[in-house]
PDB file of C-alpha atoms in Angstrom:
ATOM      1  CA  UNK C  26      -0.069   0.019   0.005  1.00  0.00           C
ATOM      2  CA  UNK C  27       1.099   3.530  -0.644  1.00  0.00           C
ATOM      3  CA  UNK C  28       1.454   5.362   2.719  1.00  0.00           C
ATOM      4  CA  UNK C  29       0.528   9.034   2.728  1.00  0.00           C
ATOM      5  CA  UNK C  30       2.090  11.155   5.488  1.00  0.00           C
ATOM      6  CA  UNK C  31       0.867  14.740   6.092  1.00  0.00           C
ATOM      7  CA  UNK C  32       2.728  17.467   8.014  1.00  0.00           C
ATOM      8  CA  UNK C  33       1.991  19.112  10.251  1.00  0.00           C
ATOM      9  CA  UNK C  34      -0.773  17.184  12.038  1.00  0.00           C
ATOM     10  CA  UNK C  35      -2.063  20.362  13.383  1.00  0.00           C
ATOM     11  CA  UNK C  36      -1.598  24.014  12.422  1.00  0.00           C
ATOM     12  CA  UNK C  37      -2.465  27.347  14.085  1.00  0.00           C
ATOM     13  CA  UNK C  38      -2.329  30.481  11.868  1.00  0.00           C
ATOM     14  CA  UNK C  39      -3.691  33.947  11.777  1.00  0.00           C
ATOM     15  CA  UNK C  40      -6.260  35.362   9.298  1.00  0.00           C
ATOM     16  CA  UNK C  41      -4.376  36.592   6.281  1.00  0.00           C
ATOM     17  CA  UNK C  42      -1.371  34.300   6.763  1.00  0.00           C
ATOM     18  CA  UNK C  43       0.002  32.053   3.962  1.00  0.00           C
ATOM     19  CA  UNK C  44      -0.560  28.387   4.991  1.00  0.00           C
ATOM     20  CA  UNK C  45       1.202  25.413   3.653  1.00  0.00           C
ATOM     21  CA  UNK C  46       0.290  21.720   4.222  1.00  0.00           C
ATOM     22  CA  UNK C  47       2.551  18.972   3.028  1.00  0.00           C
ATOM     23  CA  UNK C  48       1.812  15.466   1.918  1.00  0.00           C
ATOM     24  CA  UNK C  49       4.461  12.803   1.171  1.00  0.00           C
ATOM     25  CA  UNK C  50       3.872   9.544  -0.528  1.00  0.00           C
ATOM     26  CA  UNK C  51       5.928   6.367   0.275  1.00  0.00           C
ATOM     27  CA  UNK C  52       6.532   5.872  -3.453  1.00  0.00           C
ATOM     28  CA  UNK C  53       6.167   7.777  -6.676  1.00  0.00           C
ATOM     29  CA  UNK C  54       2.511   8.604  -7.394  1.00  0.00           C
ATOM     30  CA  UNK C  55       3.116  10.909 -10.302  1.00  0.00           C
ATOM     31  CA  UNK C  56       0.433  13.589  -9.915  1.00  0.00           C
ATOM     32  CA  UNK C  57      -2.387  11.225  -8.821  1.00  0.00           C
ATOM     33  CA  UNK C  58      -3.033  13.227  -5.584  1.00  0.00           C
ATOM     34  CA  UNK C  59      -6.073  14.979  -4.441  1.00  0.00           C
ATOM     35  CA  UNK C  60      -6.944  17.393  -1.529  1.00  0.00           C
ATOM     36  CA  UNK C  61      -9.966  17.626   0.513  1.00  0.00           C
ATOM     37  CA  UNK C  62     -11.404  20.033   3.160  1.00  0.00           C
ATOM     38  CA  UNK C  63     -13.558  18.651   5.984  1.00  0.00           C
ATOM     39  CA  UNK C  64     -15.477  20.704   8.541  1.00  0.00           C
ATOM     40  CA  UNK C  65     -16.895  19.271  11.675  1.00  0.00           C
ATOM     41  CA  UNK C  66     -19.886  17.085  11.088  1.00  0.00           C
ATOM     42  CA  UNK C  67     -19.727  17.306   7.333  1.00  0.00           C
ATOM     43  CA  UNK C  68     -18.394  15.092   4.513  1.00  0.00           C
ATOM     44  CA  UNK C  69     -15.041  15.915   3.034  1.00  0.00           C
ATOM     45  CA  UNK C  70     -15.122  18.336   0.031  1.00  0.00           C
ATOM     46  CA  UNK C  71     -12.937  17.878  -2.908  1.00  0.00           C
ATOM     47  CA  UNK C  72     -10.706  21.098  -3.435  1.00  0.00           C
ATOM     48  CA  UNK C  73      -7.838  19.987  -5.711  1.00  0.00           C
ATOM     49  CA  UNK C  74      -7.413  16.927  -8.048  1.00  0.00           C
ATOM     50  CA  UNK C  75      -4.279  15.688 -10.034  1.00  0.00           C
ATOM     51  CA  UNK C  76      -2.198  17.717  -7.590  1.00  0.00           C
ATOM     52  CA  UNK C  77      -2.937  21.141  -8.971  1.00  0.00           C
ATOM     53  CA  UNK C  78      -6.326  21.297 -10.675  1.00  0.00           C
ATOM     54  CA  UNK C  79      -8.661  23.520  -8.758  1.00  0.00           C
ATOM     55  CA  UNK C  80     -12.255  22.254  -8.555  1.00  0.00           C
ATOM     56  CA  UNK C  81     -14.806  24.678 -10.024  1.00  0.00           C
ATOM     57  CA  UNK C  82     -16.162  27.072  -7.336  1.00  0.00           C
ATOM     58  CA  UNK C  83     -13.197  26.564  -4.932  1.00  0.00           C
ATOM     59  CA  UNK C  84     -11.621  29.946  -4.016  1.00  0.00           C
ATOM     60  CA  UNK C  85      -8.442  30.842  -5.912  1.00  0.00           C
ATOM     61  CA  UNK C  86      -6.505  31.249  -2.638  1.00  0.00           C
ATOM     62  CA  UNK C  87      -6.286  27.435  -2.634  1.00  0.00           C
ATOM     63  CA  UNK C  88      -3.521  26.003  -4.791  1.00  0.00           C
ATOM     64  CA  UNK C  89      -1.835  22.621  -4.981  1.00  0.00           C
ATOM     65  CA  UNK C  90       1.612  21.635  -6.414  1.00  0.00           C
ATOM     66  CA  UNK C  91       4.072  18.810  -6.518  1.00  0.00           C
ATOM     67  CA  UNK C  92       4.603  15.516  -8.247  1.00  0.00           C
ATOM     68  CA  UNK C  93       6.330  12.250  -7.575  1.00  0.00           C
ATOM     69  CA  UNK C  94       6.422  11.829  -3.745  1.00  0.00           C
ATOM     70  CA  UNK C  95       6.093  15.336  -2.410  1.00  0.00           C
ATOM     71  CA  UNK C  96       2.979  17.551  -2.586  1.00  0.00           C
ATOM     72  CA  UNK C  97       1.868  20.827  -1.079  1.00  0.00           C
ATOM     73  CA  UNK C  98      -1.559  22.494  -0.522  1.00  0.00           C
ATOM     74  CA  UNK C  99      -1.316  26.323  -0.042  1.00  0.00           C
ATOM     75  CA  UNK C 100      -3.786  28.747   1.218  1.00  0.00           C
ATOM     76  CA  UNK C 101      -2.542  32.205   0.115  1.00  0.00           C
ATOM     77  CA  UNK C 102      -4.424  34.273   2.652  1.00  0.00           C
ATOM     78  CA  UNK C 103      -6.198  32.413   5.364  1.00  0.00           C
ATOM     79  CA  UNK C 104      -9.760  33.142   5.904  1.00  0.00           C
ATOM     80  CA  UNK C 105     -11.962  32.215   8.962  1.00  0.00           C
ATOM     81  CA  UNK C 106     -14.083  29.874   6.833  1.00  0.00           C
ATOM     82  CA  UNK C 107     -10.954  27.818   5.990  1.00  0.00           C
ATOM     83  CA  UNK C 108     -10.776  26.430   9.467  1.00  0.00           C
ATOM     84  CA  UNK C 109     -11.155  22.637   8.848  1.00  0.00           C
ATOM     85  CA  UNK C 110      -9.139  19.434   8.514  1.00  0.00           C
ATOM     86  CA  UNK C 111      -7.407  18.832   5.307  1.00  0.00           C
ATOM     87  CA  UNK C 112      -6.693  15.496   3.754  1.00  0.00           C
ATOM     88  CA  UNK C 113      -4.631  14.289   0.778  1.00  0.00           C
ATOM     89  CA  UNK C 114      -5.582  11.100  -1.172  1.00  0.00           C
ATOM     90  CA  UNK C 115      -3.598   9.171  -3.786  1.00  0.00           C
ATOM     91  CA  UNK C 116      -4.889   6.931  -6.529  1.00  0.00           C
ATOM     92  CA  UNK C 117      -1.825   5.804  -8.378  1.00  0.00           C
ATOM     93  CA  UNK C 118      -1.184   2.475  -6.919  1.00  0.00           C
ATOM     94  CA  UNK C 119      -4.515   0.660  -6.128  1.00  0.00           C
ATOM     95  CA  UNK C 120      -6.088  -0.963  -4.631  1.00  0.00           C
ATOM     96  CA  UNK C 121      -6.246   0.529  -2.233  1.00  0.00           C
ATOM     97  CA  UNK C 122      -6.772   4.150  -2.553  1.00  0.00           C
ATOM     98  CA  UNK C 123      -5.256   5.640   0.548  1.00  0.00           C
ATOM     99  CA  UNK C 124      -5.528   8.932   2.385  1.00  0.00           C
ATOM    100  CA  UNK C 125      -3.243  11.009   4.632  1.00  0.00           C
ATOM    101  CA  UNK C 126      -4.007  11.142   8.354  1.00  0.00           C
ATOM    102  CA  UNK C 127      -5.212  14.751   8.088  1.00  0.00           C
ATOM    103  CA  UNK C 128      -4.003  18.246   9.008  1.00  0.00           C
ATOM    104  CA  UNK C 129      -6.157  20.205  11.564  1.00  0.00           C
ATOM    105  CA  UNK C 130      -6.097  23.915  10.850  1.00  0.00           C
ATOM    106  CA  UNK C 131      -6.988  26.420  13.493  1.00  0.00           C
ATOM    107  CA  UNK C 132      -7.145  30.127  13.890  1.00  0.00           C
ATOM    108  CA  UNK C 133      -4.576  31.702  16.144  1.00  0.00           C
TER     109      UNK C 133
ATOM    110  CA  UNK Z  13     -27.716  18.909  -8.207  1.00  0.00           C
ATOM    111  CA  UNK Z  14     -26.423  15.534  -7.465  1.00  0.00           C
ATOM    112  CA  UNK Z  15     -27.405  14.085  -4.061  1.00  0.00           C
ATOM    113  CA  UNK Z  16     -26.292  10.961  -2.258  1.00  0.00           C
ATOM    114  CA  UNK Z  17     -28.018   9.493   0.872  1.00  0.00           C
ATOM    115  CA  UNK Z  18     -26.851   6.687   2.899  1.00  0.00           C
ATOM    116  CA  UNK Z  19     -29.316   4.478   4.877  1.00  0.00           C
ATOM    117  CA  UNK Z  20     -29.121   1.439   7.073  1.00  0.00           C
ATOM    118  CA  UNK Z  21     -28.941   0.285  10.623  1.00  0.00           C
ATOM    119  CA  UNK Z  22     -26.923   2.375  13.100  1.00  0.00           C
ATOM    120  CA  UNK Z  23     -26.180  -0.212  15.742  1.00  0.00           C
ATOM    121  CA  UNK Z  24     -24.819  -3.709  15.144  1.00  0.00           C
ATOM    122  CA  UNK Z  25     -23.729  -6.498  17.415  1.00  0.00           C
ATOM    123  CA  UNK Z  26     -20.313  -8.154  16.828  1.00  0.00           C
ATOM    124  CA  UNK Z  27     -20.260 -10.781  14.132  1.00  0.00           C
ATOM    125  CA  UNK Z  28     -23.400  -9.390  12.417  1.00  0.00           C
ATOM    126  CA  UNK Z  29     -23.469  -8.134   8.830  1.00  0.00           C
ATOM    127  CA  UNK Z  30     -23.371  -4.344   8.129  1.00  0.00           C
ATOM    128  CA  UNK Z  31     -25.754  -3.418   5.196  1.00  0.00           C
ATOM    129  CA  UNK Z  32     -25.928   0.131   3.832  1.00  0.00           C
ATOM    130  CA  UNK Z  33     -27.548   1.495   0.753  1.00  0.00           C
ATOM    131  CA  UNK Z  34     -26.735   4.657  -1.150  1.00  0.00           C
ATOM    132  CA  UNK Z  35     -29.402   6.443  -3.050  1.00  0.00           C
ATOM    133  CA  UNK Z  36     -28.419   8.780  -5.796  1.00  0.00           C
ATOM    134  CA  UNK Z  37     -30.660  11.496  -7.227  1.00  0.00           C
ATOM    135  CA  UNK Z  38     -30.094  14.383  -9.606  1.00  0.00           C
ATOM    136  CA  UNK Z  39     -27.538  12.970 -11.895  1.00  0.00           C
ATOM    137  CA  UNK Z  40     -26.617  10.096 -14.061  1.00  0.00           C
ATOM    138  CA  UNK Z  41     -26.042   6.843 -12.221  1.00  0.00           C
ATOM    139  CA  UNK Z  42     -24.761   4.423 -14.925  1.00  0.00           C
ATOM    140  CA  UNK Z  43     -21.843   6.581 -16.261  1.00  0.00           C
ATOM    141  CA  UNK Z  44     -19.910   6.978 -12.900  1.00  0.00           C
ATOM    142  CA  UNK Z  45     -17.971   4.916 -10.661  1.00  0.00           C
ATOM    143  CA  UNK Z  46     -19.100   4.785  -7.017  1.00  0.00           C
ATOM    144  CA  UNK Z  47     -17.191   4.215  -3.851  1.00  0.00           C
ATOM    145  CA  UNK Z  48     -17.768   3.488  -0.110  1.00  0.00           C
ATOM    146  CA  UNK Z  49     -15.496   5.210   2.310  1.00  0.00           C
ATOM    147  CA  UNK Z  50     -15.454   5.187   6.057  1.00  0.00           C
ATOM    148  CA  UNK Z  51     -14.139   7.469   8.799  1.00  0.00           C
ATOM    149  CA  UNK Z  52     -13.140   6.066  12.193  1.00  0.00           C
ATOM    150  CA  UNK Z  53     -13.744   7.855  15.356  1.00  0.00           C
ATOM    151  CA  UNK Z  54     -10.163   8.921  15.259  1.00  0.00           C
ATOM    152  CA  UNK Z  55     -11.034  10.664  11.894  1.00  0.00           C
ATOM    153  CA  UNK Z  56      -9.007   8.193   9.756  1.00  0.00           C
ATOM    154  CA  UNK Z  57     -10.465   7.992   6.255  1.00  0.00           C
ATOM    155  CA  UNK Z  58     -10.394   4.454   4.731  1.00  0.00           C
ATOM    156  CA  UNK Z  59     -11.582   3.545   1.287  1.00  0.00           C
ATOM    157  CA  UNK Z  60     -13.596   0.415   1.319  1.00  0.00           C
ATOM    158  CA  UNK Z  61     -14.152  -0.204  -2.416  1.00  0.00           C
ATOM    159  CA  UNK Z  62     -15.668   0.959  -5.688  1.00  0.00           C
ATOM    160  CA  UNK Z  63     -18.027  -0.416  -8.253  1.00  0.00           C
ATOM    161  CA  UNK Z  64     -19.235   0.439 -11.728  1.00  0.00           C
ATOM    162  CA  UNK Z  65     -22.130  -0.607 -13.903  1.00  0.00           C
ATOM    163  CA  UNK Z  66     -19.960  -2.921 -15.942  1.00  0.00           C
ATOM    164  CA  UNK Z  67     -19.163  -4.975 -12.910  1.00  0.00           C
ATOM    165  CA  UNK Z  68     -15.663  -3.610 -12.454  1.00  0.00           C
ATOM    166  CA  UNK Z  69     -15.348  -3.732  -8.725  1.00  0.00           C
ATOM    167  CA  UNK Z  70     -12.269  -3.239  -6.503  1.00  0.00           C
ATOM    168  CA  UNK Z  71     -12.164  -3.765  -2.754  1.00  0.00           C
ATOM    169  CA  UNK Z  72      -9.626  -2.680  -0.103  1.00  0.00           C
ATOM    170  CA  UNK Z  73      -7.532  -5.821   0.375  1.00  0.00           C
ATOM    171  CA  UNK Z  74      -7.738  -5.225   4.134  1.00  0.00           C
ATOM    172  CA  UNK Z  75     -11.453  -5.856   3.923  1.00  0.00           C
ATOM    173  CA  UNK Z  76     -11.780  -7.804   0.695  1.00  0.00           C
ATOM    174  CA  UNK Z  77     -12.897 -11.128   2.384  1.00  0.00           C
ATOM    175  CA  UNK Z  78     -15.705  -9.497   4.152  1.00  0.00           C
ATOM    176  CA  UNK Z  79     -17.040  -6.869   1.627  1.00  0.00           C
ATOM    177  CA  UNK Z  80     -19.520  -6.995  -1.096  1.00  0.00           C
ATOM    178  CA  UNK Z  81     -20.826  -4.106  -3.169  1.00  0.00           C
ATOM    179  CA  UNK Z  82     -23.519  -4.161  -5.664  1.00  0.00           C
ATOM    180  CA  UNK Z  83     -25.638  -1.846  -7.840  1.00  0.00           C
ATOM    181  CA  UNK Z  84     -29.366  -1.540  -8.268  1.00  0.00           C
ATOM    182  CA  UNK Z  85     -29.642   0.360 -11.536  1.00  0.00           C
ATOM    183  CA  UNK Z  86     -33.500   0.225 -11.632  1.00  0.00           C
ATOM    184  CA  UNK Z  87     -33.535   2.449  -8.613  1.00  0.00           C
ATOM    185  CA  UNK Z  88     -30.298   4.362  -8.806  1.00  0.00           C
ATOM    186  CA  UNK Z  89     -28.813   2.836  -5.714  1.00  0.00           C
ATOM    187  CA  UNK Z  90     -25.710   0.954  -4.607  1.00  0.00           C
ATOM    188  CA  UNK Z  91     -25.144  -1.102  -1.571  1.00  0.00           C
ATOM    189  CA  UNK Z  92     -22.484  -2.307   0.892  1.00  0.00           C
ATOM    190  CA  UNK Z  93     -22.312  -5.468   2.783  1.00  0.00           C
ATOM    191  CA  UNK Z  94     -19.594  -6.082   5.281  1.00  0.00           C
ATOM    192  CA  UNK Z  95     -19.760  -9.354   7.240  1.00  0.00           C
ATOM    193  CA  UNK Z  96     -18.478 -10.493  10.682  1.00  0.00           C
ATOM    194  CA  UNK Z  97     -18.224  -6.927  12.014  1.00  0.00           C
ATOM    195  CA  UNK Z  98     -16.256  -5.956  15.143  1.00  0.00           C
ATOM    196  CA  UNK Z  99     -15.856  -2.810  17.173  1.00  0.00           C
ATOM    197  CA  UNK Z 100     -13.149  -1.880  14.759  1.00  0.00           C
ATOM    198  CA  UNK Z 101     -15.833  -1.420  12.007  1.00  0.00           C
ATOM    199  CA  UNK Z 102     -17.386   1.359  14.127  1.00  0.00           C
ATOM    200  CA  UNK Z 103     -17.244   4.345  11.884  1.00  0.00           C
ATOM    201  CA  UNK Z 104     -19.250   6.889   9.747  1.00  0.00           C
ATOM    202  CA  UNK Z 105     -19.755   5.335   6.353  1.00  0.00           C
ATOM    203  CA  UNK Z 106     -19.906   7.569   3.285  1.00  0.00           C
ATOM    204  CA  UNK Z 107     -20.882   6.774  -0.246  1.00  0.00           C
ATOM    205  CA  UNK Z 108     -19.272   8.985  -2.857  1.00  0.00           C
ATOM    206  CA  UNK Z 109     -19.139   9.532  -6.582  1.00  0.00           C
ATOM    207  CA  UNK Z 110     -15.876   9.512  -8.685  1.00  0.00           C
ATOM    208  CA  UNK Z 111     -14.955  12.523 -10.775  1.00  0.00           C
ATOM    209  CA  UNK Z 112     -15.167  10.703 -14.007  1.00  0.00           C
ATOM    210  CA  UNK Z 113     -12.171   8.505 -14.704  1.00  0.00           C
ATOM    211  CA  UNK Z 114     -10.181  10.415 -12.065  1.00  0.00           C
ATOM    212  CA  UNK Z 115     -10.352   8.736  -8.617  1.00  0.00           C
ATOM    213  CA  UNK Z 116     -11.327  11.853  -6.810  1.00  0.00           C
ATOM    214  CA  UNK Z 117     -14.625  11.854  -4.864  1.00  0.00           C
ATOM    215  CA  UNK Z 118     -16.607  14.914  -6.003  1.00  0.00           C
ATOM    216  CA  UNK Z 119     -19.962  14.200  -4.375  1.00  0.00           C
ATOM    217  CA  UNK Z 120     -20.475  12.639  -1.034  1.00  0.00           C
ATOM    218  CA  UNK Z 121     -23.368  11.454   1.071  1.00  0.00           C
ATOM    219  CA  UNK Z 122     -23.946  13.125   4.470  1.00  0.00           C
ATOM    220  CA  UNK Z 123     -22.608   9.907   6.172  1.00  0.00           C
ATOM    221  CA  UNK Z 124     -24.158   7.104   8.203  1.00  0.00           C
ATOM    222  CA  UNK Z 125     -22.814   6.382  11.748  1.00  0.00           C
ATOM    223  CA  UNK Z 126     -22.630   2.634  12.378  1.00  0.00           C
ATOM    224  CA  UNK Z 127     -21.680   1.447  15.851  1.00  0.00           C
ATOM    225  CA  UNK Z 128     -20.678  -1.993  16.602  1.00  0.00           C
ATOM    226  CA  UNK Z 129     -21.207  -2.898  20.349  1.00  0.00           C
ATOM    227  CA  UNK Z 130     -22.359  -5.799  22.337  1.00  0.00           C
TER     228      UNK Z 130
END
């Protein structure tokens, strides 16, 4: 199985900050990497697919980059509504499809 | 607007069989792949399996011997059966649609909490 490791596990930042979350795969997954946002009591929401393609309707302050084993989700200017847990997910080597353990983002 | 809704028993005893159904409305059923995903109380997301109208089905190897997924095309529904449940199967179970051929989940149900307890 491809192991997905996110860092940090939790993060506290101020409104307006640039925030970066990293996801590392245990082997090369090319660009088969997606990012999700999950708010309490809700299902995850797809933000970015194929490492860098923004889903229609997702604010442009969200961006994704990377390929191979190292990937990044960036929020260019943190907004209060961005408080959530973020997950990465790979789909190169399956089954199984695997997720990172999540990064909890809080407001400082 | 595509909507997914999970349904099924919320409480099971150990060794029983978990049965959930996902009802889809507002979109095409037969042209997409459909997955079940669960989230444990510690918030870990685990993919269970996916299925397609052609019969192309893949399960997570860690659950393969206990999982069956099936489609009801007449009623735009698909189902999950997980046998011999234990407390470790306690989770919120989500059904989700794939983003075309890309294995990204663009629509999700609201989730169904299943608790396994004696």
